[in-house]
Coordinates of N, CA and C in Angstrom, one line a residue:
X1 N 25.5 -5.5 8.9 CA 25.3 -4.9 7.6 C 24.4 -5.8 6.7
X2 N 24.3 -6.9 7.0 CA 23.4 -7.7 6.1 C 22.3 -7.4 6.4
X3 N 21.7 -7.0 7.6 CA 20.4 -6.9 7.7 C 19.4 -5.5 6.9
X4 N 20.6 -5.0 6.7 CA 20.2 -3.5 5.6 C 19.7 -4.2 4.5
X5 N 20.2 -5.2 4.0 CA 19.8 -5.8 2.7 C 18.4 -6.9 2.5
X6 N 17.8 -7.4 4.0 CA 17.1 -8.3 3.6 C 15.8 -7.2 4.3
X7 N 14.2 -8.2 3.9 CA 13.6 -7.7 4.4 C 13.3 -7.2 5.5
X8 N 13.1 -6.3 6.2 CA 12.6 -5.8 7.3 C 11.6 -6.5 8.3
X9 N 12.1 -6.8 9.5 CA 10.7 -6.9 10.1 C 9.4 -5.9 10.3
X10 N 8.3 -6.6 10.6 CA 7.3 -5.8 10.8 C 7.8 -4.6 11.9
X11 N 7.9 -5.0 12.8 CA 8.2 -4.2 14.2 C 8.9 -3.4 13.9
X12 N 9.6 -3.4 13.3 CA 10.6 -2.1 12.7 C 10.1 -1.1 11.8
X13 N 9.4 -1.8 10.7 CA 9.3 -0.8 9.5 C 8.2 -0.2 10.6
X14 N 6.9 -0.7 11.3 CA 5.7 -0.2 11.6 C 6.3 0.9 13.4
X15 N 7.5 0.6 13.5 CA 8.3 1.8 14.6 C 8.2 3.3 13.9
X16 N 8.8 3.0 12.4 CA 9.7 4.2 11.3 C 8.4 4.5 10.9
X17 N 7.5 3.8 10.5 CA 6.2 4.5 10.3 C 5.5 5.7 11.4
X18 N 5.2 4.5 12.5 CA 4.5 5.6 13.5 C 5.7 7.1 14.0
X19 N 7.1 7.0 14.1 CA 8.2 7.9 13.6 C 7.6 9.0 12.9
X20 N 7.5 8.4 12.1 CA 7.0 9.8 10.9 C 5.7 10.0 11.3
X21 N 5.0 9.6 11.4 CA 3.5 10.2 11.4 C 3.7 11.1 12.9
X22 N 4.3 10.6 13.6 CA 4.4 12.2 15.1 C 5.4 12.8 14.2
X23 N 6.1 12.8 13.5 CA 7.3 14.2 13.3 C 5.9 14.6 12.3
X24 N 5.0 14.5 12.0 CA 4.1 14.6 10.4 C 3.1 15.7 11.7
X25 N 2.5 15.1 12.6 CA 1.5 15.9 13.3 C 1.7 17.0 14.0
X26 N 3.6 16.7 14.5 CA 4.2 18.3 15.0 C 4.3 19.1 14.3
X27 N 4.4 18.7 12.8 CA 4.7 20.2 12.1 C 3.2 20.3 11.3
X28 N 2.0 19.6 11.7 CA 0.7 19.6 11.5 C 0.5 19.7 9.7
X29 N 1.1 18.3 9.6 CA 1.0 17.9 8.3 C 0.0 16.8 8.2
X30 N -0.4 16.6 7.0 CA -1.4 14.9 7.2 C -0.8 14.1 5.7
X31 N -0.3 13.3 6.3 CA -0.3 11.9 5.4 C -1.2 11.8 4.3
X32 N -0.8 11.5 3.1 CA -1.7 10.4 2.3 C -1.1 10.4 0.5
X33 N -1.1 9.5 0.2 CA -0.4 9.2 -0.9 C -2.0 9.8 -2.3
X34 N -2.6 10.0 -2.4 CA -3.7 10.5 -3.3 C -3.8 12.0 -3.1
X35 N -3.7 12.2 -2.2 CA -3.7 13.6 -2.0 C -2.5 15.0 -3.2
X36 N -1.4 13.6 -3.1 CA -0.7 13.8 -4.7 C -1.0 14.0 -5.6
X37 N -2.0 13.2 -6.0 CA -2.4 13.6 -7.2 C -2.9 14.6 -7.7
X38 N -3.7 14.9 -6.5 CA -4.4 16.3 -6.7 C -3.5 17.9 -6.9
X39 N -2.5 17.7 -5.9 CA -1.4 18.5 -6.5 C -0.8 18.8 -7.7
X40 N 0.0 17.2 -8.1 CA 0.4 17.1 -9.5 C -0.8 17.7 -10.8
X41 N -1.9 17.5 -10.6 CA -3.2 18.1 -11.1 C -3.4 19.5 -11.2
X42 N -3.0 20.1 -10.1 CA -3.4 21.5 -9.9 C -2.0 22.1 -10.5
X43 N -0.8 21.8 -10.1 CA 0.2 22.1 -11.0 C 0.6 22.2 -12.5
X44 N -0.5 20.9 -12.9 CA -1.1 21.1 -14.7 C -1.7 21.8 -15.3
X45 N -2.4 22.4 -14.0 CA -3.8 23.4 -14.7 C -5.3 23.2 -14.3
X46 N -5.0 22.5 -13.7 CA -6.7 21.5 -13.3 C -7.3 22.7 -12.6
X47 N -6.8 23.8 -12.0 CA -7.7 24.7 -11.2 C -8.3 25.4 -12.2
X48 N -7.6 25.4 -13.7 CA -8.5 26.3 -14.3 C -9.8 25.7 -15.0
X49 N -10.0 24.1 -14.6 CA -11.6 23.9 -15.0 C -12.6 23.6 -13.9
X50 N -11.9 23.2 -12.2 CA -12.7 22.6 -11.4 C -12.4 23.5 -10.2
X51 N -13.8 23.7 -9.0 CA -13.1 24.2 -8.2 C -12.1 23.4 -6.8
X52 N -12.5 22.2 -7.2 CA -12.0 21.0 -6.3 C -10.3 21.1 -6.0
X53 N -9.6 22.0 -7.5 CA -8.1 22.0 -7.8 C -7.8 23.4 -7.6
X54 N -8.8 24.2 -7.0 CA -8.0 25.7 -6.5 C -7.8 25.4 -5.2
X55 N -6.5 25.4 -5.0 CA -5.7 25.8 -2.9 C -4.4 26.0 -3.5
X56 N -4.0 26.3 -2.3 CA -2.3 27.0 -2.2 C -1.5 25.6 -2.5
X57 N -1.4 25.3 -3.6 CA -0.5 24.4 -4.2 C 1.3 24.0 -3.5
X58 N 1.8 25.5 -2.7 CA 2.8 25.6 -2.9 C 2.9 24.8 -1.5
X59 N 1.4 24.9 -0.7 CA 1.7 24.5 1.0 C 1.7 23.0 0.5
X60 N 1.5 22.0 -0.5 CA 1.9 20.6 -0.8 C 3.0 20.0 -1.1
X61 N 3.9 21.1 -1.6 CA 4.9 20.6 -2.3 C 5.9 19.5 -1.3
X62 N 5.8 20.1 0.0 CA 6.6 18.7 1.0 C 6.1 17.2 0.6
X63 N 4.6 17.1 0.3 CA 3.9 16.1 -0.1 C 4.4 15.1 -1.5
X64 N 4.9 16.1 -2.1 CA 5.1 15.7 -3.2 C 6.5 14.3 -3.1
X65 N 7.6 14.9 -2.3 CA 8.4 14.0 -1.6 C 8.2 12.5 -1.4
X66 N 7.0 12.5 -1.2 CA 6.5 10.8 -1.0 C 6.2 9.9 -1.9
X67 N 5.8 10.9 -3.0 CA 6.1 9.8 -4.2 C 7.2 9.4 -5.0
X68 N 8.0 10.7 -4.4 CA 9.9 10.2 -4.9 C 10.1 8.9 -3.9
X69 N 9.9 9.6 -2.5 CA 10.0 8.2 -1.4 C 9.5 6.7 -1.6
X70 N 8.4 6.7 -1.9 CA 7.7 5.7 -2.6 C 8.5 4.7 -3.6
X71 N 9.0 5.7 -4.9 CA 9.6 5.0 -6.0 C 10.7 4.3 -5.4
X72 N 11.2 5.7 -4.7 CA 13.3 5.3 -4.6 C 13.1 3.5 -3.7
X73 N 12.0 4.1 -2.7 CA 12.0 2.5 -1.5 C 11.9 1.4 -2.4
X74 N 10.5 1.7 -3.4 CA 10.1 0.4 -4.1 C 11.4 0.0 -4.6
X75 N 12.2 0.6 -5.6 CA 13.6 0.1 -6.3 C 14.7 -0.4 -5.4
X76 N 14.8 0.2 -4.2 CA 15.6 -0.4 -3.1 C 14.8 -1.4 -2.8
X77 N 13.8 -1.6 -2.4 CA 13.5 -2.7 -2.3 C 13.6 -4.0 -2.8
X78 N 13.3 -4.0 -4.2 CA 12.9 -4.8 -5.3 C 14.3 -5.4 -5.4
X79 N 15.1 -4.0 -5.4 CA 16.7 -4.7 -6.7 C 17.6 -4.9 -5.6
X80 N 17.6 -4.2 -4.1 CA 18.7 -4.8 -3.2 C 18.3 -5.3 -1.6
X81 N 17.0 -5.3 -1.3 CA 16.3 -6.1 0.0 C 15.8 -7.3 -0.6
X82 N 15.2 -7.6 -1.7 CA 14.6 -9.3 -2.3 C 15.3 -10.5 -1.9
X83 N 14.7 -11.1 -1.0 CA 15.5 -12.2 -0.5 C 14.4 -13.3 -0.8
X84 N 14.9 -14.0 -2.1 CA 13.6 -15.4 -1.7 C 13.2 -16.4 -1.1
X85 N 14.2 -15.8 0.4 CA 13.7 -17.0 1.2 C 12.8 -16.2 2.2
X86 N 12.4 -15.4 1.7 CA 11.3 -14.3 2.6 C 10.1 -14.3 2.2
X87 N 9.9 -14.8 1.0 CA 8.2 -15.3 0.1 C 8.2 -16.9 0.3
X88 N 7.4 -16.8 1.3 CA 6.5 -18.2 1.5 C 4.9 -18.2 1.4
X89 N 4.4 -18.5 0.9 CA 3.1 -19.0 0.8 C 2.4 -20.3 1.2
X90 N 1.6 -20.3 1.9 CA 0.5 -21.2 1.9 C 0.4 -22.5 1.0
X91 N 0.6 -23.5 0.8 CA 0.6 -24.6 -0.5 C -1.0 -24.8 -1.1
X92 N -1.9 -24.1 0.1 CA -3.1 -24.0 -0.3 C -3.4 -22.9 -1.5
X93 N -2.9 -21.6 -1.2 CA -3.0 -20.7 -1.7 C -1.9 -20.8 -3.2
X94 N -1.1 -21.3 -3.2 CA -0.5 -22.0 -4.5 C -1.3 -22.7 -5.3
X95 N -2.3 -23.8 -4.8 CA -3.0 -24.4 -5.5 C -3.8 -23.4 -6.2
X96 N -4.2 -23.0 -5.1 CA -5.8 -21.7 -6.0 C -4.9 -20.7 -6.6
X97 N -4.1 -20.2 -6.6 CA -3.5 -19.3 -8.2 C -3.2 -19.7 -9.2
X98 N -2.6 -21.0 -9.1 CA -1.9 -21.8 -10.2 C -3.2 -22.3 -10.7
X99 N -4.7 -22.9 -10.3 CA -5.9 -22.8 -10.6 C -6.4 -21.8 -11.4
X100 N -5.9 -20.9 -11.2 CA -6.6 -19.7 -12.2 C -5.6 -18.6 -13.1
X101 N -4.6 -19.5 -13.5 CA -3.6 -19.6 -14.2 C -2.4 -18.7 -14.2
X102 N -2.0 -18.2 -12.8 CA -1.3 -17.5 -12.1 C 0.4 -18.2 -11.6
X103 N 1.0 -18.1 -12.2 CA 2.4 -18.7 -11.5 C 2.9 -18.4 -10.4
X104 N 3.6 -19.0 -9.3 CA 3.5 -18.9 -8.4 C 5.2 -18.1 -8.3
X105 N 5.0 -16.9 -7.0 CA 6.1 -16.0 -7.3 C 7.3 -16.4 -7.3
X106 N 7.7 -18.2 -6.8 CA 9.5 -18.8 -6.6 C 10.1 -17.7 -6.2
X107 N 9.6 -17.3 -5.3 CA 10.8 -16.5 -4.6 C 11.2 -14.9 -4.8
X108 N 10.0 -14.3 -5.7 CA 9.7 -12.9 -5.8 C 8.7 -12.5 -5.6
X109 N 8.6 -11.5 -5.5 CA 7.4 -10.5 -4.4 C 6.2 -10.3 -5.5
X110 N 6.0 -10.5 -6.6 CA 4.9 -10.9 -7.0 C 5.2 -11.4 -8.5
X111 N 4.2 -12.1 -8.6 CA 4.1 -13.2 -9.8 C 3.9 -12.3 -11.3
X112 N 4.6 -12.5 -12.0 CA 4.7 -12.3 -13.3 C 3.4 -12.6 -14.6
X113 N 3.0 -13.0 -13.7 CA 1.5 -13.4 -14.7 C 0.6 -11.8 -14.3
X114 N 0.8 -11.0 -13.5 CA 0.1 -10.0 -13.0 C 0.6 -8.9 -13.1
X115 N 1.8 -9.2 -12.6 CA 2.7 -7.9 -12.7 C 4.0 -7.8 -13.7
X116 N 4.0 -8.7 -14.5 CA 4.9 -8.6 -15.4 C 4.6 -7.6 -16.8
X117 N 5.7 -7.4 -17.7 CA 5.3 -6.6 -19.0 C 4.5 -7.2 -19.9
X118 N 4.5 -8.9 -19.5 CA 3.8 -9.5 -20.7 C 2.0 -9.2 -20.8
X119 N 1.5 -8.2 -19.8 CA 0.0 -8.4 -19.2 C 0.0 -7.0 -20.7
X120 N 0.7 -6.2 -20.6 CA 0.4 -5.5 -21.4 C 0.6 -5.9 -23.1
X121 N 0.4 -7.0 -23.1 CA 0.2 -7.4 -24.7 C -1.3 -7.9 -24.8
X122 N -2.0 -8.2 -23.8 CA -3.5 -8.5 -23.5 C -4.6 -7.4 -22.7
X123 N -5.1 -7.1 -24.1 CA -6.2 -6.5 -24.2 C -7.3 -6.4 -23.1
X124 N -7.5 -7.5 -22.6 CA -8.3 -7.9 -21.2 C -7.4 -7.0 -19.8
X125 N -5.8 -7.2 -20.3 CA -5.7 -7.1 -18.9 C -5.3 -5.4 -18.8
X126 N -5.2 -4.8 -20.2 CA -5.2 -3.3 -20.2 C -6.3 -3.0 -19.7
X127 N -7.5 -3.6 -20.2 CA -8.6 -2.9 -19.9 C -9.1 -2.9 -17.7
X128 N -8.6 -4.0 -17.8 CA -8.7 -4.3 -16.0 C -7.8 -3.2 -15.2
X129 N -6.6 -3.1 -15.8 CA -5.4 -1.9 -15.4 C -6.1 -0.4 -15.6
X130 N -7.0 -0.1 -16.6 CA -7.4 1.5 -16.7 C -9.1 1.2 -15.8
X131 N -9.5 0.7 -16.0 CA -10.9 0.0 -15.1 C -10.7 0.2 -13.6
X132 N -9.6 -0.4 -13.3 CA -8.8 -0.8 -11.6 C -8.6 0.4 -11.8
X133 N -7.7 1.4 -12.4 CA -7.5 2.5 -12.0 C -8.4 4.0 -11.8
X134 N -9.3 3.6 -12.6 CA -10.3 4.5 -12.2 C -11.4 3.8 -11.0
X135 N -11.2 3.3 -10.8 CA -12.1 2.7 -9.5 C -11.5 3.4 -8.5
X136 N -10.0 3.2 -8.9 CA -9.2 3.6 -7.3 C -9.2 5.2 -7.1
X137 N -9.4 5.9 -8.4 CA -9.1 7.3 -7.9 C -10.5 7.7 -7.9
X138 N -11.5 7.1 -8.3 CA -13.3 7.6 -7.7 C -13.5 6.9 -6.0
X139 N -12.8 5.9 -6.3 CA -12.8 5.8 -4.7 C -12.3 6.5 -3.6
X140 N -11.3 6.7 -3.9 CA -10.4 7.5 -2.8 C -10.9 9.0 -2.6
X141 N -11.2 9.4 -3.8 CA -11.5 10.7 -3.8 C -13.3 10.4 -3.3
X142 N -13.8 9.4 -3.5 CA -15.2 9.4 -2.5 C -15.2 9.2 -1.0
X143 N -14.1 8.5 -0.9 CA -13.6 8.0 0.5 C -12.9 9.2 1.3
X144 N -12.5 10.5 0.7 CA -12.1 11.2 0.9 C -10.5 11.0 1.5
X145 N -10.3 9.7 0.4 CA -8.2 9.6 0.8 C -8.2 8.4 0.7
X146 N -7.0 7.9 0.0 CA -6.5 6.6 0.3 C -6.4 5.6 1.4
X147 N -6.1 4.6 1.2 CA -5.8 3.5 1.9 C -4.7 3.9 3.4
X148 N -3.5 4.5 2.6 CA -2.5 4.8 3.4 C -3.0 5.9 4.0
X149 N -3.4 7.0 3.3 CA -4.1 8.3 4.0 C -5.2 7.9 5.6
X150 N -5.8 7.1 5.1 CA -7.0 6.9 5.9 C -6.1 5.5 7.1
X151 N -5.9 4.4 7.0 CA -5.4 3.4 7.3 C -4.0 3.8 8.6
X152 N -2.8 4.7 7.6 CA -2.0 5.2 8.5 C -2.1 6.9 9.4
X153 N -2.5 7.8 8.5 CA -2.9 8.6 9.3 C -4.3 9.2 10.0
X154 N -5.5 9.0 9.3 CA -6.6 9.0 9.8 C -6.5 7.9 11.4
X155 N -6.3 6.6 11.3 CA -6.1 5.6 12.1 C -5.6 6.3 13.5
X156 N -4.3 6.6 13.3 CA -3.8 7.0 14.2 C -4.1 8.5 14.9
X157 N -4.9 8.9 13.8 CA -5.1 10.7 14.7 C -6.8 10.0 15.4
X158 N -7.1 9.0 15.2 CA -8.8 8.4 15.9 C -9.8 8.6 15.3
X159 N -9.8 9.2 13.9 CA -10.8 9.6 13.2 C -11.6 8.2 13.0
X160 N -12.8 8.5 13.2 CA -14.3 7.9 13.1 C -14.4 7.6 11.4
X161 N -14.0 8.3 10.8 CA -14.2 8.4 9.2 C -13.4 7.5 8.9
X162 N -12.1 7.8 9.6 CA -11.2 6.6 8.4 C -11.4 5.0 9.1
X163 N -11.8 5.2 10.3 CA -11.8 3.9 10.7 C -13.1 3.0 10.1
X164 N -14.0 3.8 9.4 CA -15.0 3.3 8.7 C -14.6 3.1 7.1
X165 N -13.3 3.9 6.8 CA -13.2 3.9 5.1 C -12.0 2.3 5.2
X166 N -11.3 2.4 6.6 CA -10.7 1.0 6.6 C -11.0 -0.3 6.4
X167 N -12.5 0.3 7.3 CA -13.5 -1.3 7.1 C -14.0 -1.6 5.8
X168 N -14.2 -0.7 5.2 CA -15.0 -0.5 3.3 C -13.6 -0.9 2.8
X169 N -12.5 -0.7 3.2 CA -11.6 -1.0 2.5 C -11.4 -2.8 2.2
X170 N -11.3 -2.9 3.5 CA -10.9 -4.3 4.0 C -12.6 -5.4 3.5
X171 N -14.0 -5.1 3.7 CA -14.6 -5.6 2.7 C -14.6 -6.0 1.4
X172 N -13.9 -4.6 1.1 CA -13.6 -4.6 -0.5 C -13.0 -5.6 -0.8
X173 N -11.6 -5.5 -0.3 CA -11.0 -6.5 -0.5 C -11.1 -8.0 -0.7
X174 N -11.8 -8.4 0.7 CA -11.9 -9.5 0.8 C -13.3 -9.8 -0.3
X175 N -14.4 -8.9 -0.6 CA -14.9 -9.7 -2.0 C -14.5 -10.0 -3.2
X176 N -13.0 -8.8 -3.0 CA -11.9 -8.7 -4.6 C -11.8 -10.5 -4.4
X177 N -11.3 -10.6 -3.5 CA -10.6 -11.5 -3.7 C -10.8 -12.9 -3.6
X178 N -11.9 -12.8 -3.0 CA -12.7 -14.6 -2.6 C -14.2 -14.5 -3.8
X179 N -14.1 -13.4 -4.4 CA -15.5 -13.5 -5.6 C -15.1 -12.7 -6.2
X180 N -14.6 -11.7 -7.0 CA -14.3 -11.2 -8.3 C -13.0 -11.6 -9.0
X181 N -12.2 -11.9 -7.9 CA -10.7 -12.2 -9.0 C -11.0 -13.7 -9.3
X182 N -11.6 -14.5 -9.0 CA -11.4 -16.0 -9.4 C -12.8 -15.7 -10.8
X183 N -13.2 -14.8 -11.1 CA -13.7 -14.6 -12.0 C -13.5 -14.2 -13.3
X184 N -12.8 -13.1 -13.0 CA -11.5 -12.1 -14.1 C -10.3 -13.4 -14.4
X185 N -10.2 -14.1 -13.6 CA -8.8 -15.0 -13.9 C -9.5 -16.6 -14.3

């Protein structure tokens, strides 16, 4: 029973993953967490200014499921899997955060200087959080799908496309992170 409560290994969660994605292709569904939005969108009314938000809304609603799934896991996760002997870091990569004035997580899954409520008393970091978030939804919707969309199910159905939006992805990243965040921080 203890193992219900700590983190998962890889091999397991990446089993329960590929799991779903065959029960997802038998009943000829496709993955992707953005694809949400567009629903939740069309169910506001968005079809009545764009044609991008007219389809059969009703064939998404399974979809919609993943972003309850999403939340409920994150909360299970966070409040009854968090074990802080399962966050280790690099002593190198401690120095370079705490360099750019980032505390280091002691034992939770991410550092409070980033992810905490205090970011939202700073004006800089509202503006990075609505900035970052329109990046992500011109992206994805130019990429034609998220990370998870493209990454887990593009990936594994062999598509050419997402295996190219993973590489864009994974550049991206790695310039976020080795030249624009030591910038912003």
């Amino acid at each position: 029973m203890d193992f219900l409560f700590h983190t998962w290994h890889w091999s397991i969660t990446g089993f329960l993953i590929a799991v779903i994605m065959l029960t997802l292709n038998y009943f000829g569904k496709v993955f992707g967490m953005s694809s949400n939005l567009r629903t939740l969108c069309t169910m506001a009314g968005a079809d009545k200014f764009a044609d991008f938000f007219r389809f059969d809304v009703k064939s998404q609603y399974w979809n919609l499921m993943v972003i309850f799934g999403a939340m409920l896991g994150g909360f299970v996760a966070v409040h009854f899997m968090s074990d802080p002997s399962n966050v280790s870091l690099n002593p190198q990569t401690l120095i370079q955060i705490q360099a750019m004035g980032i505390d280091a997580p002691n034992g939770k899954l991410l550092p409070d200087t980033i992810f905490g409520n205090t970011i939202f008393q700073s004006p800089k970091m509202i503006f990075l959080l609505l900035f970052g978030g329109i990046l992500i939804g011109f992206g994805s919707r130019y990429a034609g799908g998220c990370t998870s969309g493209h990454a887990i199910a593009g990936m594994s159905n062999l598509q050419r496309q997402s295996l190219k939006a993973v590489i864009g992805f994974f550049v991206g990243g790695l310039l976020m992170t080795h030249f624009i965040f030591p910038l912003i921080f």
